[in-house]
Coordinates of C-alpha atoms and ligand atoms in Angstrom, one line a residue:
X1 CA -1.7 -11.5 8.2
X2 CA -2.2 -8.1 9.7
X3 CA -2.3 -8.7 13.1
X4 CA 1.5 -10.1 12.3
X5 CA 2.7 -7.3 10.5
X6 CA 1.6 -5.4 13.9
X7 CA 3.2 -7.9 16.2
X8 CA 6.5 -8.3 14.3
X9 CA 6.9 -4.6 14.1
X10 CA 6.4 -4.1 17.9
X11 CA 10.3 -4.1 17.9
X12 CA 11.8 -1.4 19.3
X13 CA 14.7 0.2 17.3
X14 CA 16.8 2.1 19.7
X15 CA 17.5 5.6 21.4
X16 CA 19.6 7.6 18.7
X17 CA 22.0 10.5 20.4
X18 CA 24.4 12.7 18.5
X19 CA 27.6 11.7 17.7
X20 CA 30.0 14.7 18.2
X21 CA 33.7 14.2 18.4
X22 CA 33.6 10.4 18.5
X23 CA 31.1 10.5 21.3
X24 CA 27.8 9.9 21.5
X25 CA 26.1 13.2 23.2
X26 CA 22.9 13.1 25.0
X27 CA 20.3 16.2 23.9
X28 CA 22.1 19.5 25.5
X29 CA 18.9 20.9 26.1
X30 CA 16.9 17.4 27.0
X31 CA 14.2 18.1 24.4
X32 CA 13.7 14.6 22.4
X33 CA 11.6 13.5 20.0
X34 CA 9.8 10.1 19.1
X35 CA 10.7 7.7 16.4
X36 CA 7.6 6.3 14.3
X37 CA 7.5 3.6 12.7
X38 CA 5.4 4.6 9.3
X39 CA 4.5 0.5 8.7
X40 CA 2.6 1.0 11.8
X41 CA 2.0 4.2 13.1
X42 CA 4.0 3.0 16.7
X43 CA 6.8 4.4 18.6
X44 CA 10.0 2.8 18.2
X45 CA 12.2 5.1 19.7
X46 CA 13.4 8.4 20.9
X47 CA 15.7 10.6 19.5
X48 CA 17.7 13.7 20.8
X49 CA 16.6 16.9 19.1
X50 CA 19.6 18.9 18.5
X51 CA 19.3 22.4 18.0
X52 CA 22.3 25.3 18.1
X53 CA 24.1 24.0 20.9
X54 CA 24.3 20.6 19.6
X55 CA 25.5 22.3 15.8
X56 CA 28.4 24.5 17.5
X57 CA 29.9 21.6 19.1
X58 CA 29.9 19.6 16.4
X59 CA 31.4 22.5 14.0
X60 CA 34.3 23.2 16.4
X61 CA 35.0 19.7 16.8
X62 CA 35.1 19.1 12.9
X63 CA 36.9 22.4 12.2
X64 CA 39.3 21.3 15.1
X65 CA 39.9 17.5 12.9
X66 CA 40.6 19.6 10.1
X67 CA 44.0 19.8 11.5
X68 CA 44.1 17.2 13.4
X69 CA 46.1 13.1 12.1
X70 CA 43.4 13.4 8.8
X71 CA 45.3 15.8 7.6
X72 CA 48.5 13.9 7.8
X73 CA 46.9 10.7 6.9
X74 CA 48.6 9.4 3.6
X75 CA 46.0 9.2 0.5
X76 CA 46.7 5.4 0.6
X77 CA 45.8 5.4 4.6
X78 CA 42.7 7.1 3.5
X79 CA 41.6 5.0 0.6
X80 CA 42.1 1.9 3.4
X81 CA 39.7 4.0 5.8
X82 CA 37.5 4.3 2.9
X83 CA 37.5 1.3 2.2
X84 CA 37.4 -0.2 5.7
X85 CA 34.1 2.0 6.2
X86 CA 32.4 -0.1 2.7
X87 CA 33.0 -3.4 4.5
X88 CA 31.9 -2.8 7.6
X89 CA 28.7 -1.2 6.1
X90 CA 28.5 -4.9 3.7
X91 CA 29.3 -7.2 7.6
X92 CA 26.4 -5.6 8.8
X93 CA 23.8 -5.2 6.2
X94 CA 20.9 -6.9 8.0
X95 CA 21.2 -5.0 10.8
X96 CA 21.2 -1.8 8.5
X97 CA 18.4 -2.9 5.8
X98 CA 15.8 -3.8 9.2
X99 CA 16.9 -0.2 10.7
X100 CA 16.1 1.6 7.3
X101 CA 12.9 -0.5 6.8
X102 CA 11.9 0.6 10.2
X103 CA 12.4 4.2 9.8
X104 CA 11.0 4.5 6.4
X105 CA 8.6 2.1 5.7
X106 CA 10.4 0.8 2.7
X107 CA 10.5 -3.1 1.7
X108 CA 13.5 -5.0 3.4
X109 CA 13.6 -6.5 0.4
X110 CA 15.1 -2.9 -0.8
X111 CA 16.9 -2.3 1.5
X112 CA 18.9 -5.4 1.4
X113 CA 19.6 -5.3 -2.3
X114 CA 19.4 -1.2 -2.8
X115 CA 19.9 0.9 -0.3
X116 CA 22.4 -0.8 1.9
X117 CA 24.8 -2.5 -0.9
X118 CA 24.8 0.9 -2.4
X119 CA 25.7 2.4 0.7
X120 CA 28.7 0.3 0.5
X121 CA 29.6 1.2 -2.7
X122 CA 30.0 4.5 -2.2
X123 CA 32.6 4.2 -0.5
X124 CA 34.6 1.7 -2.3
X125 CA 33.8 3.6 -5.2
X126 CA 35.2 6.9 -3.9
X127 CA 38.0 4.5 -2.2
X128 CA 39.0 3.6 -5.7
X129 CA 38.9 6.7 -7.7
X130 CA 41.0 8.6 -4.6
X131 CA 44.2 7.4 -6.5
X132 CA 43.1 8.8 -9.8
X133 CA 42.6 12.3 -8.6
X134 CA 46.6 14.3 -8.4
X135 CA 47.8 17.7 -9.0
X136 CA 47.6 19.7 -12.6
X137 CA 50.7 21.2 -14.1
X138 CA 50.8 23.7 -17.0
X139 CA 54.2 24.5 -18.8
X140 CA 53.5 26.3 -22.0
X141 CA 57.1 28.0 -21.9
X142 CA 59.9 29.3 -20.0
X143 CA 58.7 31.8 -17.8
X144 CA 57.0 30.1 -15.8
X145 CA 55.5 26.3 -14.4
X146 CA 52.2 26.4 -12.6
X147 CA 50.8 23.4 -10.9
X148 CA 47.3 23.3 -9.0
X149 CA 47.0 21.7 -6.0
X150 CA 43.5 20.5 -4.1
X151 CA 43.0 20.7 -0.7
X152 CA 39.6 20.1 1.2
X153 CA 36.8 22.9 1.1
X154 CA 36.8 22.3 5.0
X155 CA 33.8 21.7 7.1
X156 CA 31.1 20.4 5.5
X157 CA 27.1 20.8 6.4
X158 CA 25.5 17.7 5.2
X159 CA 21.7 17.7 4.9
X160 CA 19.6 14.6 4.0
X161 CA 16.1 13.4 3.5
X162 CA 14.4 10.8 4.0
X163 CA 13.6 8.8 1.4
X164 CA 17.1 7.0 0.8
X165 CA 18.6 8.0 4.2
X166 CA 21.9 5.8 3.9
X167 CA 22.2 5.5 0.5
X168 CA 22.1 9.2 -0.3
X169 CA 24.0 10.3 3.3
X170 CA 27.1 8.0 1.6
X171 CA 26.6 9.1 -1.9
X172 CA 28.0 12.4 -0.1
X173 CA 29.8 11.6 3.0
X174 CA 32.2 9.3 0.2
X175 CA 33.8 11.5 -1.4
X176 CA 33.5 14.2 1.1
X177 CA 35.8 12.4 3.0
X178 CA 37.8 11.2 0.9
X179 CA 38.7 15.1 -0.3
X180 CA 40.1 15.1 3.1
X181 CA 37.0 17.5 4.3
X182 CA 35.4 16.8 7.9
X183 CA 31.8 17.0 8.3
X184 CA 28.9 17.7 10.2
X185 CA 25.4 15.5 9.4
X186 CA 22.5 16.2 9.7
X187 CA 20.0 13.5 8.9
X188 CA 16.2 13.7 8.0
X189 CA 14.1 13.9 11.5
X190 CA 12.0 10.6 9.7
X191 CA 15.1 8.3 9.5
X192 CA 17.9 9.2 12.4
X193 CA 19.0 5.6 12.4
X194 CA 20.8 3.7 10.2
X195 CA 22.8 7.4 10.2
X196 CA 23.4 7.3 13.9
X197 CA 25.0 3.5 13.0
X198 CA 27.0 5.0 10.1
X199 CA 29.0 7.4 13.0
X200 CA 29.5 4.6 14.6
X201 CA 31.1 2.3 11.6
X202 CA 33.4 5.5 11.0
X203 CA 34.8 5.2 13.6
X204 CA 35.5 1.6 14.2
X205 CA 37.3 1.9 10.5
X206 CA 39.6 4.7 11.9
X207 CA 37.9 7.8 10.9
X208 CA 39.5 9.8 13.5
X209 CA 37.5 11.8 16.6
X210 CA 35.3 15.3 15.1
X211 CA 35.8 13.9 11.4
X212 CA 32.2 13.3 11.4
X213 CA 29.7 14.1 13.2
X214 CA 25.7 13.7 13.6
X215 CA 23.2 15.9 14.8
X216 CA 19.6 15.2 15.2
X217 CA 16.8 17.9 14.7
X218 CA 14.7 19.4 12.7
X219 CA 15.4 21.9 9.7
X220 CA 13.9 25.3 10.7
X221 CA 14.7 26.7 13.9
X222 CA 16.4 23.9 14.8
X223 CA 19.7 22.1 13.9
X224 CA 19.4 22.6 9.8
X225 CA 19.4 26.4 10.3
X226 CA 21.4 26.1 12.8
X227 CA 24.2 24.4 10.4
X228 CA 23.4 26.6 7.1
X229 CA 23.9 29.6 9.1
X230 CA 27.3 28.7 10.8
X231 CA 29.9 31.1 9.8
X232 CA 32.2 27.9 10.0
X233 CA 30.7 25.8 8.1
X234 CA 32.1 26.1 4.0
X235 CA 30.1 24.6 2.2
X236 CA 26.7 23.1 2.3
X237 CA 26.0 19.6 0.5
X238 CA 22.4 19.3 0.3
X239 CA 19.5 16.6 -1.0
X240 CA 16.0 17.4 -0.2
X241 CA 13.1 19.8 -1.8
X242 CA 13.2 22.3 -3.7
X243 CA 11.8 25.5 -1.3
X244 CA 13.7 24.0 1.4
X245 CA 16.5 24.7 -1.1
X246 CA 15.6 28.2 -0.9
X247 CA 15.5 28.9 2.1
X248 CA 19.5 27.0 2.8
X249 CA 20.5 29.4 -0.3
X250 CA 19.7 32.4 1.7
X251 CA 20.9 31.4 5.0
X252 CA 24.0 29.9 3.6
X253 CA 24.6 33.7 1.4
X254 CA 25.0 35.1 4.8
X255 CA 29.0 33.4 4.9
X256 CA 28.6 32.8 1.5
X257 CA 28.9 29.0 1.4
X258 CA 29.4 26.9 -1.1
X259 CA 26.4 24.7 -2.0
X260 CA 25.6 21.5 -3.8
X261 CA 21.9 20.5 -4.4
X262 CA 19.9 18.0 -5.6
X263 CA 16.7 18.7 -5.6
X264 CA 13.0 17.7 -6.3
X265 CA 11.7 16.5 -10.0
X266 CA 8.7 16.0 -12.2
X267 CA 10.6 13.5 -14.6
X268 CA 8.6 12.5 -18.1
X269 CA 9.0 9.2 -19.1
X270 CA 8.4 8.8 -22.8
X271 CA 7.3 6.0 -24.8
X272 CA 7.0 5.9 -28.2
X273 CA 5.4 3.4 -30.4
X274 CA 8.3 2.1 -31.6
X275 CA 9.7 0.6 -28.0
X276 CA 9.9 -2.4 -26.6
X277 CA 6.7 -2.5 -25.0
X278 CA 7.1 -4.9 -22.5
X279 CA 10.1 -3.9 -21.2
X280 CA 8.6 -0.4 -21.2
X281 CA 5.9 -1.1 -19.0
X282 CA 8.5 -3.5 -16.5
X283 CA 10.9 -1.0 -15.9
X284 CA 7.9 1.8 -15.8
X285 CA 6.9 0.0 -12.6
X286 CA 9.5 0.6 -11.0
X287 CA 10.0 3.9 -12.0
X288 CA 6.6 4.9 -10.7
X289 CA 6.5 2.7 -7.8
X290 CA 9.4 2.0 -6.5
X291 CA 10.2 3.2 -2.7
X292 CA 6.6 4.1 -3.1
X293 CA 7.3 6.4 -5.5
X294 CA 9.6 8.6 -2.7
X295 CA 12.5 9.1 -5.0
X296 CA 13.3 11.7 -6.6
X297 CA 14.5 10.5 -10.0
X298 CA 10.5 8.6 -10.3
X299 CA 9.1 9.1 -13.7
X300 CA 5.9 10.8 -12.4
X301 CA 4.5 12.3 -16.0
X302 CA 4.0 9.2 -18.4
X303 CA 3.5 10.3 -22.0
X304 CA 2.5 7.3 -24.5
X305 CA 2.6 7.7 -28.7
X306 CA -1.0 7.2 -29.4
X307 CA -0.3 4.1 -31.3
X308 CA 0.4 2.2 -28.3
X309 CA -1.3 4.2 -25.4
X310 CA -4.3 1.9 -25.0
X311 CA -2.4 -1.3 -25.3
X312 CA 0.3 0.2 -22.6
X313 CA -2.6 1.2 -20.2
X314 CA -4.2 -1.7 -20.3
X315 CA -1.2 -4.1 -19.1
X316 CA 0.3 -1.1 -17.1
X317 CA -2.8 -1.4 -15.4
X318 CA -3.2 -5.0 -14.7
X319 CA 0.6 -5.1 -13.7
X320 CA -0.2 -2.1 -11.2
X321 CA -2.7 -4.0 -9.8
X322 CA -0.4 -6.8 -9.1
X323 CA 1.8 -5.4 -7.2
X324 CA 1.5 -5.8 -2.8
X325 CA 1.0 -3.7 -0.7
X326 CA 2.2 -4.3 2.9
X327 CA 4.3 -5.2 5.8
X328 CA 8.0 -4.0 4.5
X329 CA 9.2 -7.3 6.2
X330 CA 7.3 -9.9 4.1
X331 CA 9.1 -10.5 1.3
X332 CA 6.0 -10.5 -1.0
X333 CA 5.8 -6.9 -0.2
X334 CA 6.6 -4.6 -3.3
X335 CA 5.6 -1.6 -2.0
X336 CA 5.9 -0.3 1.6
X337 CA 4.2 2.5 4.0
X338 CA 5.1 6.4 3.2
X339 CA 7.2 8.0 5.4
X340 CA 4.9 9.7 7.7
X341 CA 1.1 10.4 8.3
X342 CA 1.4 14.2 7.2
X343 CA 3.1 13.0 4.2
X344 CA 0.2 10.4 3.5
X345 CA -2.3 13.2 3.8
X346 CA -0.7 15.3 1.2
X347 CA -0.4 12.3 -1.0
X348 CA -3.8 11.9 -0.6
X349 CA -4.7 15.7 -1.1
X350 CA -3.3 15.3 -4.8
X351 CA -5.2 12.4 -5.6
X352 CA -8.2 14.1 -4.7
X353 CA -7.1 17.6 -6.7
X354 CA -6.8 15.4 -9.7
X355 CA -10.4 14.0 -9.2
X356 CA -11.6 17.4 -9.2
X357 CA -9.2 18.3 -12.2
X358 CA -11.0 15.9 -14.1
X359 CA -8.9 13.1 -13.8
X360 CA -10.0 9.6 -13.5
X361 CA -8.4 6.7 -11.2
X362 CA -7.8 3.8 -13.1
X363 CA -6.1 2.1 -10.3
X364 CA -5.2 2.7 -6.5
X365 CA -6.1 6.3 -5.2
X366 CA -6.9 4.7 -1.7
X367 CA -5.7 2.8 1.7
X368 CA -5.3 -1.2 0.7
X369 CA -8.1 -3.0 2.2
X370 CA -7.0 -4.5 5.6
X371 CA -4.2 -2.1 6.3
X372 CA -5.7 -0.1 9.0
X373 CA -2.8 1.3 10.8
X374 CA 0.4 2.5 8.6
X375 CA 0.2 4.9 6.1
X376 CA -0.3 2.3 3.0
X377 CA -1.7 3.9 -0.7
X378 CA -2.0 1.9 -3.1
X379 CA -0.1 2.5 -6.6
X380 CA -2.0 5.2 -8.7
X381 CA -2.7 5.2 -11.7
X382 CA -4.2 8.8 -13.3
X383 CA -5.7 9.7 -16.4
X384 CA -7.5 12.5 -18.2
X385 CA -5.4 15.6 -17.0
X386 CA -3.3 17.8 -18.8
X387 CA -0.1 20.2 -18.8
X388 CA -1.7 22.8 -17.0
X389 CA -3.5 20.5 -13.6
X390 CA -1.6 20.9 -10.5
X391 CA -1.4 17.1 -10.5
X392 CA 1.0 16.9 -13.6
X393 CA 2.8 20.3 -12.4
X394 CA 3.9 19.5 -8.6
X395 CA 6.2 16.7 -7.2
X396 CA 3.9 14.8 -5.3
X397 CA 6.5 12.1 -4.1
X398 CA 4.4 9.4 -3.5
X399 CA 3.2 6.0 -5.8
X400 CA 1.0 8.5 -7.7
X401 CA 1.5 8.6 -11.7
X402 CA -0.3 10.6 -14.4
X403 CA -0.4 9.0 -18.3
X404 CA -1.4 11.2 -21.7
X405 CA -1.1 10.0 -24.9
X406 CA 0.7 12.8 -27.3
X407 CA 1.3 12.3 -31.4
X408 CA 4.3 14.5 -32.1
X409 CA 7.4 14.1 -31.3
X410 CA 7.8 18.0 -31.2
X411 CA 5.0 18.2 -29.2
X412 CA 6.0 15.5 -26.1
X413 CA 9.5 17.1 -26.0
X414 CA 7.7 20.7 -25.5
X415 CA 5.5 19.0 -22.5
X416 CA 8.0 17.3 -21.2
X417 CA 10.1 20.5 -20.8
X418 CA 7.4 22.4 -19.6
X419 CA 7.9 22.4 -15.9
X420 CA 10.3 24.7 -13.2
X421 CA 12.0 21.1 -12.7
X422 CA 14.8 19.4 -14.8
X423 CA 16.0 16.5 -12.8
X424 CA 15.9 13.3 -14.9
X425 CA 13.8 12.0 -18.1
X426 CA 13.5 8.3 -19.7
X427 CA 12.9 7.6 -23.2
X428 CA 11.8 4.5 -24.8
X429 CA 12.4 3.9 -28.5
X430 CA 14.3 1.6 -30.6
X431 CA 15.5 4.4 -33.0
X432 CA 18.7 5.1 -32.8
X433 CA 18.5 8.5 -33.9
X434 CA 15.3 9.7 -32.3
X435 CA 17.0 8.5 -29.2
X436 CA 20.1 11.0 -29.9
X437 CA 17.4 13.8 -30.7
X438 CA 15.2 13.8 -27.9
X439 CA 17.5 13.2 -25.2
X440 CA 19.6 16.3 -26.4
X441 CA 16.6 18.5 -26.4
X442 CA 15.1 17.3 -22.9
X443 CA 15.9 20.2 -20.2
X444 CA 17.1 17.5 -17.6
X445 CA 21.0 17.0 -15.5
X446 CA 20.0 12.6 -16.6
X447 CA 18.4 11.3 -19.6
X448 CA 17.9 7.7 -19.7
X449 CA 17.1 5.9 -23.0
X450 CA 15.6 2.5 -22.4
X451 CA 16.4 2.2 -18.9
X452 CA 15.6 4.0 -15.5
X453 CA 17.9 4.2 -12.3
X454 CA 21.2 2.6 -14.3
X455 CA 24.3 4.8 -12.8
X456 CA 27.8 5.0 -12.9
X457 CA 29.4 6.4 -10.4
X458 CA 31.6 8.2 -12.5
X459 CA 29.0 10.4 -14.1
X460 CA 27.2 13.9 -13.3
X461 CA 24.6 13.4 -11.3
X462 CA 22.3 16.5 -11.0
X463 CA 19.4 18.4 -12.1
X464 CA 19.0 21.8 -13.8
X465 CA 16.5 24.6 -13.4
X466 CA 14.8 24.3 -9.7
X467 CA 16.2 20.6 -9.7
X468 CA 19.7 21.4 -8.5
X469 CA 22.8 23.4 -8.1
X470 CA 25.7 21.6 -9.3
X471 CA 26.5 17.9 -10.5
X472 CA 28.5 15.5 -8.1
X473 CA 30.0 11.6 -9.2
X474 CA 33.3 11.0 -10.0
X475 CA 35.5 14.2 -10.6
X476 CA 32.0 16.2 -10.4
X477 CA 32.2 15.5 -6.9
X478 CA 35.8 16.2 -6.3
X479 CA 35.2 19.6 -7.9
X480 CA 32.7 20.2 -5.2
X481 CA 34.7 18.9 -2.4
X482 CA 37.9 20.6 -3.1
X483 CA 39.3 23.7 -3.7
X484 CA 41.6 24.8 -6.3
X485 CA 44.9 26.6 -5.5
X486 CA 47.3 27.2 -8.1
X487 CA 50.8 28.2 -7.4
X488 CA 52.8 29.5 -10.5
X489 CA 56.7 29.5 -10.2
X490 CA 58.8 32.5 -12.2
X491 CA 61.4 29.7 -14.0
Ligands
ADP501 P1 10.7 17.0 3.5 O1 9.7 18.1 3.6 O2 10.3 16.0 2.4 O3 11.1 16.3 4.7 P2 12.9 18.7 3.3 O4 13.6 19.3 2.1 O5 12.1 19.7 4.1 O6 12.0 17.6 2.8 O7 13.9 18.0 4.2 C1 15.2 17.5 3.8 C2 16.2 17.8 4.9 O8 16.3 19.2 5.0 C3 15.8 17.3 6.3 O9 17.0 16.8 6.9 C4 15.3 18.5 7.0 O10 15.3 18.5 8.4 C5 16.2 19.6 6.4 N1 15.6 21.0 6.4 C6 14.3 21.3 6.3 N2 14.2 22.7 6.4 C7 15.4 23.2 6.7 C8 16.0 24.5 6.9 N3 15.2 25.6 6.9 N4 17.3 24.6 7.1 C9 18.1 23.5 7.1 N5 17.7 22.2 6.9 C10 16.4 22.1 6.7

């Protein structure tokens, strides 16, 4: 079984360049770097590392399209290129779900059904609610009409991780473009690929030459500072952690940028006795485990009504237990390889804080037996901490969860609030108006009640406190997108 996993992932994935002015650009300065693949540990490409060169060609070309037939494109041409871009992402979602396995370890499985129908989505989504968003009017009386008009912010920087590359590069490019802004990429240095193919599907659906563009690289002194310090660049669209958010914030205040931001989180997830337990525990697998716990939205802090706590641990447990680890191309394989081997060792480095915390593994905390190359952990389950470990505190990002039982309700909401972060939160009860109470009080931009990951498009999505600047979906997004001018007429 191993040895295949090895062999089938031999593949090589290809040789990613930039795409700048619908071109693909070979590295300036002819510095690359390699692809791994995390499921192994093995080259599987090269990629050109971009760096200032690379970012000022690509912000003249899209400052340039600003101008250029996008601006004179009707909405209803636009919605069609929108639209055109979906499909094309849908006709060749094999190709996309192996590329995004490959780069980040993740089950194809996933991809297939997650990341790259979303992808789509995105796109159709923003497609459809183009021709809902119009111009304001205000006529209170006869002295005067004013109507507001939106026009694009202008060039955007987009910055993404790693963990959901194409899923969360669309979940911005979308409606990015479809504010009639042009845009500048840069994708995390784990997972250039399935981005470099995105350029590509632009512009074979008639996204015109320097509308977007991709550059490779790294983040510090390299093509992300490179893009949040370009005096050209208006506004910064970012998804990634929290200090890197800091650090964008003060390079960006130097041409004072807009910025969007969605950030890190160190969601609770809160059952109380009266829940369905079952489906608690189901959909609290996935929330912990899913991705291998790389998202950011994963319910990491598991607080249990003491009623239940030992009857949930118990079959949380055995159902941990149950889930495979492996080869993302297997389809038995519910959880994947983390992204990288630096990432596996800070993982790791948690795990062992909690041990000397005082915590106690009641499942996973190691490397599955048999998986000796890849950067496999198996799910974690962690006990016996409390509010003030490190382990309950920081955003470890990986398949790592810590459970404590609690009595009050007072008492869990105050926990639950008491970190820097304010991402997302689930609660699971069956009372109606419990339900209404605590998710008004939790400090969090999503509170889900009896579900986990369930979104519409139309909604704010965003965190609060050090989880995020800003809230984008639906109109949220077009707000960010677009600027406002309003024109008043003397009648
Ligand atoms: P991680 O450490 O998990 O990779 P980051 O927040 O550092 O998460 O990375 C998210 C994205 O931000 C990546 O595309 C990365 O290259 C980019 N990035 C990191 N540091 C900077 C920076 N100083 N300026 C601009 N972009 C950055």
């Amino acid at each position: 079984m191993k040895t295949e996993v090895v062999a089938s992932e031999k593949v090589k994935a290809f040789d990613c360049q930039h795409f700048i002015n619908g071109r693909f650009l070979p590295s300036q300065s002819g510095k690359m770097f390699q692809n791994i693949n995390p499921a192994t540990g093995e080259v599987i490409g090269t990629v050109c590392e971009g760096g200032k060169e690379e970012i000022d060609l690509a912000v003249a070309a899209a400052k340039r399209a600003l101008s250029g037939p996008w601006k004179r494109m009707t909405t209803g041409e636009r919605i069609a290129v929108l639209r055109r871009i979906g499909d094309l992402i849908l006709e060749r979602k094999e190709e996309l779900a192996r590329l995004e396995s490959l780069d980040t370890g993740k089950p194809y499985s996933l991809s297939l059904t997650l990341d790259i129908p979303r992808a789509a989505y995105n796109f159709h989504f923003f497609a459809d609610y183009l021709r809902s968003v119009g111009t304001e009017a205000y006529q209170t009386d006869e002295v005067a009409i004013n109507y507001s008009i939106r026009r694009p912010v202008g060039v955007v920087g987009l910055i993404n991780p790693w963990n959901l590359p194409l899923l969360l590069l669309t979940w911005k490019l979308a409606p990015c473009l479809a504010a009639g802004n042009t845009v500048v990429i840069k994708p995390a240095e784990w997972t250039p690929l399935t981005a470099t193919v995105l350029a590509e599907i632009c512009k074979e659906a008639g996204v015109p030459d320097g509308v977007v563009n991709v550059v490779h690289g790294f983040g510090p002194d390299s093509a992300g500072a490179a893009l949040t310090e370009h005096p050209d660049v208006d506004a910064i669209t970012f998804t990634g952690e929290t200090t890197t958010g800091k650090v964008i914030m003060a390079a960006a205040a130097k041409s004072l940028k807009k910025l969007s931001y969605e950030l890190g989180g160190k969601n609770p997830n809160i059952i109380f006795a009266d829940a369905d337990l079952e489906e608690a525990i189901e959909t609290t697998l996935k929330s912990s485990f899913m991705n291998q716990g790389e998202v950011c939205l994963c319910g990491s802090r598991i607080y249990v009504e003491r009623p239940v706590y030992e009857q949930f641990l118990q079959k949380f447990v055995a159902k941990t237990k149950e889930l495979v680890v492996g080869d993302p191309f297997d389809p038995k394989t519910n959880v994947g390889a983390l992204i990288s081997e630096e990432h596996y060792e800070r993982v790791m480095s948690y795990i062992e804080l909690a041990k000397e915390e005082g915590g106690r593994i009641l499942t996973g905390g190691k490397r599955p037996d048999g998986l000796d190359q890849g950067y496999y952990l198996e799910p974690t389950i962690i006990v016996g901490v409390n509010r003030n470990c490190r382990i309950v505190r920081e955003e470890v990002f990986g398949p790592v969860v810590t459970v404590m039982p609690f009595d009050e309700e007072e008492e869990v909401i105050a926990q639950a609030n008491d970190t820097h972060y304010g991402l997302s939160a689930t609660i699971w009860t069956n009372d109606l108006r419990r339900a209404h109470r605590v998710a008004a009080r939790i400090e969090a931009g999503i509170v889900w009640v009896n579900t986990w990951f369930l979104r519409d498009l139309r909604t704010p999505f965003g965190g609060m406190k050090q989880s995020g600047i800003g809230r984008e979906g639906g109109m949220h997004s077009f707000e960010f997108y677009t600027e406002l001018t309003n024109i008043c007429i003397k009648l």
